[in-house]
mmCIF file of C-alpha atoms in Angstrom:
data_model
loop_
_atom_site.group_PDB
_atom_site.id
_atom_site.type_symbol
_atom_site.label_atom_id
_atom_site.label_comp_id
_atom_site.label_asym_id
_atom_site.label_seq_id
_atom_site.Cartn_x
_atom_site.Cartn_y
_atom_site.Cartn_z
ATOM 1 C CA UNK A 1 -2.331 -24.857 -3.829
ATOM 2 C CA UNK A 2 -5.973 -24.518 -3.004
ATOM 3 C CA UNK A 3 -8.655 -25.232 -0.432
ATOM 4 C CA UNK A 4 -11.883 -26.945 -0.572
ATOM 5 C CA UNK A 5 -14.822 -26.484 1.690
ATOM 6 C CA UNK A 6 -18.243 -28.151 1.582
ATOM 7 C CA UNK A 7 -20.794 -25.391 0.709
ATOM 8 C CA UNK A 8 -23.511 -26.771 3.026
ATOM 9 C CA UNK A 9 -25.171 -23.260 4.268
ATOM 10 C CA UNK A 10 -23.248 -20.489 2.257
ATOM 11 C CA UNK A 11 -25.357 -19.682 -0.592
ATOM 12 C CA UNK A 12 -25.730 -19.873 -4.533
ATOM 13 C CA UNK A 13 -23.066 -19.799 -6.824
ATOM 14 C CA UNK A 14 -20.868 -16.839 -7.311
ATOM 15 C CA UNK A 15 -22.097 -15.696 -3.260
ATOM 16 C CA UNK A 16 -19.376 -13.982 -1.497
ATOM 17 C CA UNK A 17 -18.681 -16.557 1.629
ATOM 18 C CA UNK A 18 -15.748 -14.995 2.626
ATOM 19 C CA UNK A 19 -16.999 -12.945 5.625
ATOM 20 C CA UNK A 20 -18.260 -16.297 6.639
ATOM 21 C CA UNK A 21 -15.611 -18.206 6.878
ATOM 22 C CA UNK A 22 -13.639 -15.405 8.178
ATOM 23 C CA UNK A 23 -11.211 -15.638 5.105
ATOM 24 C CA UNK A 24 -8.593 -12.944 4.286
ATOM 25 C CA UNK A 25 -6.148 -12.352 1.298
ATOM 26 C CA UNK A 26 -2.640 -13.058 2.388
ATOM 27 C CA UNK A 27 0.434 -11.780 0.371
ATOM 28 C CA UNK A 28 3.917 -13.143 1.584
ATOM 29 C CA UNK A 29 5.947 -9.922 2.047
ATOM 30 C CA UNK A 30 8.589 -11.614 3.661
ATOM 31 C CA UNK A 31 8.934 -13.266 0.371
ATOM 32 C CA UNK A 32 8.911 -10.424 -1.820
ATOM 33 C CA UNK A 33 11.658 -8.601 0.242
ATOM 34 C CA UNK A 34 13.644 -11.501 -0.185
ATOM 35 C CA UNK A 35 13.194 -11.465 -4.055
ATOM 36 C CA UNK A 36 13.868 -8.144 -3.723
ATOM 37 C CA UNK A 37 17.142 -8.499 -1.756
ATOM 38 C CA UNK A 38 18.448 -11.545 -4.348
ATOM 39 C CA UNK A 39 17.462 -9.479 -7.508
ATOM 40 C CA UNK A 40 19.395 -5.882 -6.686
ATOM 41 C CA UNK A 41 21.617 -7.135 -4.220
ATOM 42 C CA UNK A 42 20.289 -4.751 -1.592
ATOM 43 C CA UNK A 43 20.644 -6.288 1.436
ATOM 44 C CA UNK A 44 19.107 -5.260 4.499
ATOM 45 C CA UNK A 45 18.801 -6.319 8.245
ATOM 46 C CA UNK A 46 15.916 -6.705 10.858
ATOM 47 C CA UNK A 47 16.110 -4.326 13.688
ATOM 48 C CA UNK A 48 14.667 -4.321 16.943
ATOM 49 C CA UNK A 49 11.634 -2.329 17.235
ATOM 50 C CA UNK A 50 12.073 1.126 18.740
ATOM 51 C CA UNK A 51 11.206 1.928 22.629
ATOM 52 C CA UNK A 52 7.747 3.188 23.000
ATOM 53 C CA UNK A 53 6.816 3.552 19.001
ATOM 54 C CA UNK A 54 3.939 1.575 17.539
ATOM 55 C CA UNK A 55 3.254 1.416 14.158
ATOM 56 C CA UNK A 56 0.695 -1.441 12.402
ATOM 57 C CA UNK A 57 1.394 -3.219 9.679
ATOM 58 C CA UNK A 58 0.328 -1.725 6.318
ATOM 59 C CA UNK A 59 -3.447 -2.074 5.869
ATOM 60 C CA UNK A 60 -4.304 -5.813 4.183
ATOM 61 C CA UNK A 61 -5.867 -4.900 0.376
ATOM 62 C CA UNK A 62 -8.337 -6.894 -0.918
ATOM 63 C CA UNK A 63 -9.398 -7.763 -4.395
ATOM 64 C CA UNK A 64 -12.571 -4.939 -5.430
ATOM 65 C CA UNK A 65 -13.491 -7.709 -7.552
ATOM 66 C CA UNK A 66 -14.777 -9.607 -4.406
ATOM 67 C CA UNK A 67 -15.645 -6.798 -1.721
ATOM 68 C CA UNK A 68 -16.152 -3.543 -3.911
ATOM 69 C CA UNK A 69 -20.085 -3.469 -3.989
ATOM 70 C CA UNK A 70 -19.937 -4.199 -0.029
ATOM 71 C CA UNK A 71 -18.025 -1.590 0.921
ATOM 72 C CA UNK A 72 -18.550 1.477 -1.425
ATOM 73 C CA UNK A 73 -21.710 2.863 -2.354
ATOM 74 C CA UNK A 74 -22.686 3.513 -6.257
ATOM 75 C CA UNK A 75 -21.592 7.196 -6.948
ATOM 76 C CA UNK A 76 -19.645 7.733 -3.711
ATOM 77 C CA UNK A 77 -16.815 9.837 -3.957
ATOM 78 C CA UNK A 78 -13.376 7.702 -4.288
ATOM 79 C CA UNK A 79 -10.056 8.325 -5.399
ATOM 80 C CA UNK A 80 -8.014 5.879 -7.560
ATOM 81 C CA UNK A 81 -4.619 5.511 -7.640
ATOM 82 C CA UNK A 82 -2.187 3.279 -9.605
ATOM 83 C CA UNK A 83 -0.909 0.255 -7.802
ATOM 84 C CA UNK A 84 3.066 0.487 -7.257
ATOM 85 C CA UNK A 85 4.595 -3.048 -7.863
ATOM 86 C CA UNK A 86 7.589 -2.580 -5.067
ATOM 87 C CA UNK A 87 8.631 -2.862 -1.284
ATOM 88 C CA UNK A 88 6.454 -1.204 1.513
ATOM 89 C CA UNK A 89 8.661 1.301 3.601
ATOM 90 C CA UNK A 90 7.425 3.055 6.385
ATOM 91 C CA UNK A 91 9.550 5.905 8.094
ATOM 92 C CA UNK A 92 9.188 7.594 11.224
ATOM 93 C CA UNK A 93 11.310 9.590 13.847
ATOM 94 C CA UNK A 94 11.575 9.113 17.286
ATOM 95 C CA UNK A 95 13.832 10.101 20.406
ATOM 96 C CA UNK A 96 15.950 12.252 17.936
ATOM 97 C CA UNK A 97 16.447 9.143 15.505
ATOM 98 C CA UNK A 98 15.026 8.148 12.309
ATOM 99 C CA UNK A 99 13.349 4.527 12.133
ATOM 100 C CA UNK A 100 12.282 2.655 9.078
ATOM 101 C CA UNK A 101 10.181 -0.531 8.526
ATOM 102 C CA UNK A 102 9.290 -2.813 5.669
ATOM 103 C CA UNK A 103 5.590 -4.260 5.705
ATOM 104 C CA UNK A 104 6.535 -6.866 7.983
ATOM 105 C CA UNK A 105 9.621 -5.889 10.258
ATOM 106 C CA UNK A 106 11.914 -2.845 11.492
ATOM 107 C CA UNK A 107 14.886 -2.706 9.427
ATOM 108 C CA UNK A 108 18.520 -1.243 10.042
ATOM 109 C CA UNK A 109 19.008 2.193 7.949
ATOM 110 C CA UNK A 110 22.663 1.370 6.398
ATOM 111 C CA UNK A 111 24.003 1.344 3.341
ATOM 112 C CA UNK A 112 23.175 -1.173 0.569
ATOM 113 C CA UNK A 113 19.429 -1.446 1.768
ATOM 114 C CA UNK A 114 16.523 -0.457 -0.441
ATOM 115 C CA UNK A 115 15.003 1.596 2.444
ATOM 116 C CA UNK A 116 18.380 3.524 3.060
ATOM 117 C CA UNK A 117 18.684 3.930 -0.994
ATOM 118 C CA UNK A 118 15.243 5.303 -1.339
ATOM 119 C CA UNK A 119 15.132 8.021 1.583
ATOM 120 C CA UNK A 120 16.263 11.726 0.580
ATOM 121 C CA UNK A 121 16.336 15.170 2.415
ATOM 122 C CA UNK A 122 13.083 15.913 1.179
ATOM 123 C CA UNK A 123 11.828 12.763 3.236
ATOM 124 C CA UNK A 124 13.778 13.015 6.436
ATOM 125 C CA UNK A 125 12.507 16.685 6.731
ATOM 126 C CA UNK A 126 9.072 15.585 6.732
ATOM 127 C CA UNK A 127 9.478 12.622 8.891
ATOM 128 C CA UNK A 128 11.072 14.781 11.206
ATOM 129 C CA UNK A 129 8.926 17.403 11.401
ATOM 130 C CA UNK A 130 5.366 15.480 11.502
ATOM 131 C CA UNK A 131 6.442 13.073 14.353
ATOM 132 C CA UNK A 132 5.101 11.096 15.502
ATOM 133 C CA UNK A 133 3.330 10.683 12.644
ATOM 134 C CA UNK A 134 4.440 7.769 9.831
ATOM 135 C CA UNK A 135 5.256 8.380 6.290
ATOM 136 C CA UNK A 136 4.033 5.285 4.459
ATOM 137 C CA UNK A 137 4.796 4.339 0.706
ATOM 138 C CA UNK A 138 6.470 2.258 -1.814
ATOM 139 C CA UNK A 139 9.848 1.474 -2.916
ATOM 140 C CA UNK A 140 10.247 0.858 -6.702
ATOM 141 C CA UNK A 141 12.661 0.708 -9.288
ATOM 142 C CA UNK A 142 15.590 -1.478 -11.057
ATOM 143 C CA UNK A 143 16.054 -4.282 -8.661
ATOM 144 C CA UNK A 144 13.026 -4.148 -6.521
ATOM 145 C CA UNK A 145 10.678 -5.975 -8.444
ATOM 146 C CA UNK A 146 10.191 -7.015 -12.174
ATOM 147 C CA UNK A 147 8.478 -3.401 -13.276
ATOM 148 C CA UNK A 148 11.763 -1.103 -13.127
ATOM 149 C CA UNK A 149 9.073 2.182 -13.818
ATOM 150 C CA UNK A 150 12.143 3.842 -15.673
ATOM 151 C CA UNK A 151 14.427 4.209 -12.513
ATOM 152 C CA UNK A 152 17.680 2.783 -12.891
ATOM 153 C CA UNK A 153 17.816 3.075 -8.489
ATOM 154 C CA UNK A 154 15.407 2.224 -5.466
ATOM 155 C CA UNK A 155 13.310 5.229 -5.149
ATOM 156 C CA UNK A 156 10.253 6.014 -2.932
ATOM 157 C CA UNK A 157 6.909 7.197 -3.581
ATOM 158 C CA UNK A 158 4.160 7.923 -1.146
ATOM 159 C CA UNK A 159 0.626 7.036 -0.480
ATOM 160 C CA UNK A 160 -0.457 7.409 3.386
ATOM 161 C CA UNK A 161 0.550 9.094 6.382
ATOM 162 C CA UNK A 162 -0.674 7.339 9.503
ATOM 163 C CA UNK A 163 -1.688 9.043 12.918
ATOM 164 C CA UNK A 164 -0.632 6.726 15.396
ATOM 165 C CA UNK A 165 -2.241 8.513 18.071
ATOM 166 C CA UNK A 166 -5.583 8.519 16.812
ATOM 167 C CA UNK A 167 -5.098 5.074 15.339
ATOM 168 C CA UNK A 168 -6.106 6.586 11.354
ATOM 169 C CA UNK A 169 -4.537 7.638 8.228
ATOM 170 C CA UNK A 170 -4.953 11.227 6.641
ATOM 171 C CA UNK A 171 -7.466 11.835 4.191
ATOM 172 C CA UNK A 172 -6.499 12.663 0.427
ATOM 173 C CA UNK A 173 -6.259 16.242 0.631
ATOM 174 C CA UNK A 174 -4.101 16.213 4.085
ATOM 175 C CA UNK A 175 -1.771 13.791 2.339
ATOM 176 C CA UNK A 176 -1.253 15.672 -0.618
ATOM 177 C CA UNK A 177 -0.526 18.755 0.743
ATOM 178 C CA UNK A 178 1.779 17.407 3.104
ATOM 179 C CA UNK A 179 3.825 15.741 0.271
ATOM 180 C CA UNK A 180 3.414 17.982 -2.246
ATOM 181 C CA UNK A 181 5.080 20.707 0.340
ATOM 182 C CA UNK A 182 7.930 18.923 0.678
ATOM 183 C CA UNK A 183 8.377 17.623 -2.950
ATOM 184 C CA UNK A 184 8.074 14.149 -2.444
ATOM 185 C CA UNK A 185 6.454 11.960 -5.148
ATOM 186 C CA UNK A 186 3.224 10.657 -4.598
ATOM 187 C CA UNK A 187 1.632 7.880 -6.236
ATOM 188 C CA UNK A 188 -0.495 8.548 -9.486
ATOM 189 C CA UNK A 189 -3.956 9.814 -9.031
ATOM 190 C CA UNK A 190 -6.006 8.020 -11.921
ATOM 191 C CA UNK A 191 -9.498 9.167 -10.717
ATOM 192 C CA UNK A 192 -11.327 11.184 -8.319
ATOM 193 C CA UNK A 193 -15.154 10.862 -8.681
ATOM 194 C CA UNK A 194 -17.845 8.690 -8.028
ATOM 195 C CA UNK A 195 -17.623 4.892 -6.969
ATOM 196 C CA UNK A 196 -17.838 3.066 -10.720
ATOM 197 C CA UNK A 197 -16.652 -0.485 -10.829
ATOM 198 C CA UNK A 198 -16.288 -0.335 -14.732
ATOM 199 C CA UNK A 199 -14.533 2.658 -14.758
ATOM 200 C CA UNK A 200 -12.182 1.200 -12.385
ATOM 201 C CA UNK A 201 -11.513 -2.144 -14.127
ATOM 202 C CA UNK A 202 -10.818 -0.146 -17.123
ATOM 203 C CA UNK A 203 -8.217 2.130 -15.483
ATOM 204 C CA UNK A 204 -6.587 -1.075 -14.170
ATOM 205 C CA UNK A 205 -5.810 -1.939 -17.903
ATOM 206 C CA UNK A 206 -3.746 1.457 -18.672
ATOM 207 C CA UNK A 207 -0.071 1.724 -18.820
ATOM 208 C CA UNK A 208 2.122 2.995 -15.777
ATOM 209 C CA UNK A 209 1.970 6.633 -15.212
ATOM 210 C CA UNK A 210 5.773 6.757 -13.823
ATOM 211 C CA UNK A 211 6.977 4.725 -17.142
ATOM 212 C CA UNK A 212 5.680 5.399 -20.877
ATOM 213 C CA UNK A 213 5.025 2.352 -22.647
ATOM 214 C CA UNK A 214 5.403 -0.001 -19.209
ATOM 215 C CA UNK A 215 2.661 -2.060 -17.616
ATOM 216 C CA UNK A 216 0.762 -0.822 -14.493
ATOM 217 C CA UNK A 217 0.067 -3.635 -12.310
ATOM 218 C CA UNK A 218 -3.311 -2.186 -11.311
ATOM 219 C CA UNK A 219 -5.062 0.431 -9.146
ATOM 220 C CA UNK A 220 -6.011 0.774 -5.530
ATOM 221 C CA UNK A 221 -9.454 2.192 -4.439
ATOM 222 C CA UNK A 222 -10.411 4.202 -1.360
ATOM 223 C CA UNK A 223 -13.265 6.528 -0.203
ATOM 224 C CA UNK A 224 -12.070 10.054 -0.344
ATOM 225 C CA UNK A 225 -12.491 10.986 3.215
ATOM 226 C CA UNK A 226 -10.441 7.622 4.988
ATOM 227 C CA UNK A 227 -12.996 5.613 7.490
ATOM 228 C CA UNK A 228 -13.413 2.137 8.084
ATOM 229 C CA UNK A 229 -15.804 -1.278 8.151
ATOM 230 C CA UNK A 230 -18.500 -1.944 10.866
ATOM 231 C CA UNK A 231 -15.229 -4.257 12.001
ATOM 232 C CA UNK A 232 -12.998 -1.447 12.550
ATOM 233 C CA UNK A 233 -11.010 -2.383 9.390
ATOM 234 C CA UNK A 234 -9.515 0.499 7.228
ATOM 235 C CA UNK A 235 -11.357 0.354 3.542
ATOM 236 C CA UNK A 236 -9.239 0.142 0.623
ATOM 237 C CA UNK A 237 -9.660 -2.083 -1.843
ATOM 238 C CA UNK A 238 -7.209 -3.197 -5.210
ATOM 239 C CA UNK A 239 -7.850 -3.773 -8.799
ATOM 240 C CA UNK A 240 -5.031 -5.937 -10.077
ATOM 241 C CA UNK A 241 -3.945 -5.251 -13.953
ATOM 242 C CA UNK A 242 -4.935 -8.704 -15.947
ATOM 243 C CA UNK A 243 -2.893 -7.901 -18.773
ATOM 244 C CA UNK A 244 0.076 -7.822 -16.010
ATOM 245 C CA UNK A 245 -1.151 -11.095 -14.300
ATOM 246 C CA UNK A 246 -1.906 -12.982 -17.371
#
């Protein structure tokens, strides 16, 4: 299904008009969660939001091909990580209890839920220690999505820590320090260096670093030092693998 809008004033063929029409990319995360539950039998229920704890939905990630040159300067220091195909997960400690959420809703922590099955003791210890910070990552493995990454059960891998007091995510070096310190897996870092569209496009087509011989879903690109655009939106973009989606 698509949408046709007359191009009266927006520019020539190839010109990006998303800014003018206020078009945003949309992923149906709720449908992803339904597929996850159906395919692996990992039943989960929504829960009420804990009192006084606000965790925003994880950042919408647009396509680098459409917006990269608008948000990144050539040569700007960026970090490129592997994009993991799974289910979004957020964990936080509040009022003496652990709370977890998918991208769209809070989840009950109970046996059978992928958000429960993926929780480890190191994760629990980190989440409790860094409160009110929020641990953010992806749950992946057999039964979560169509890429199993050589994992036979739901497994967590981290890619962000959110500071709700400052309403920002930690820079890469801080994030890496926390995750490594607690031996929590972090998404594979594919490249750290100057922004180069061609290099990033090539990296997106490489196989996954989590499972030999398996396709990757692509890569995620962000500034090495986290920042926002002129609308206050976090700058983080993706380049999906054309091999995976073909």
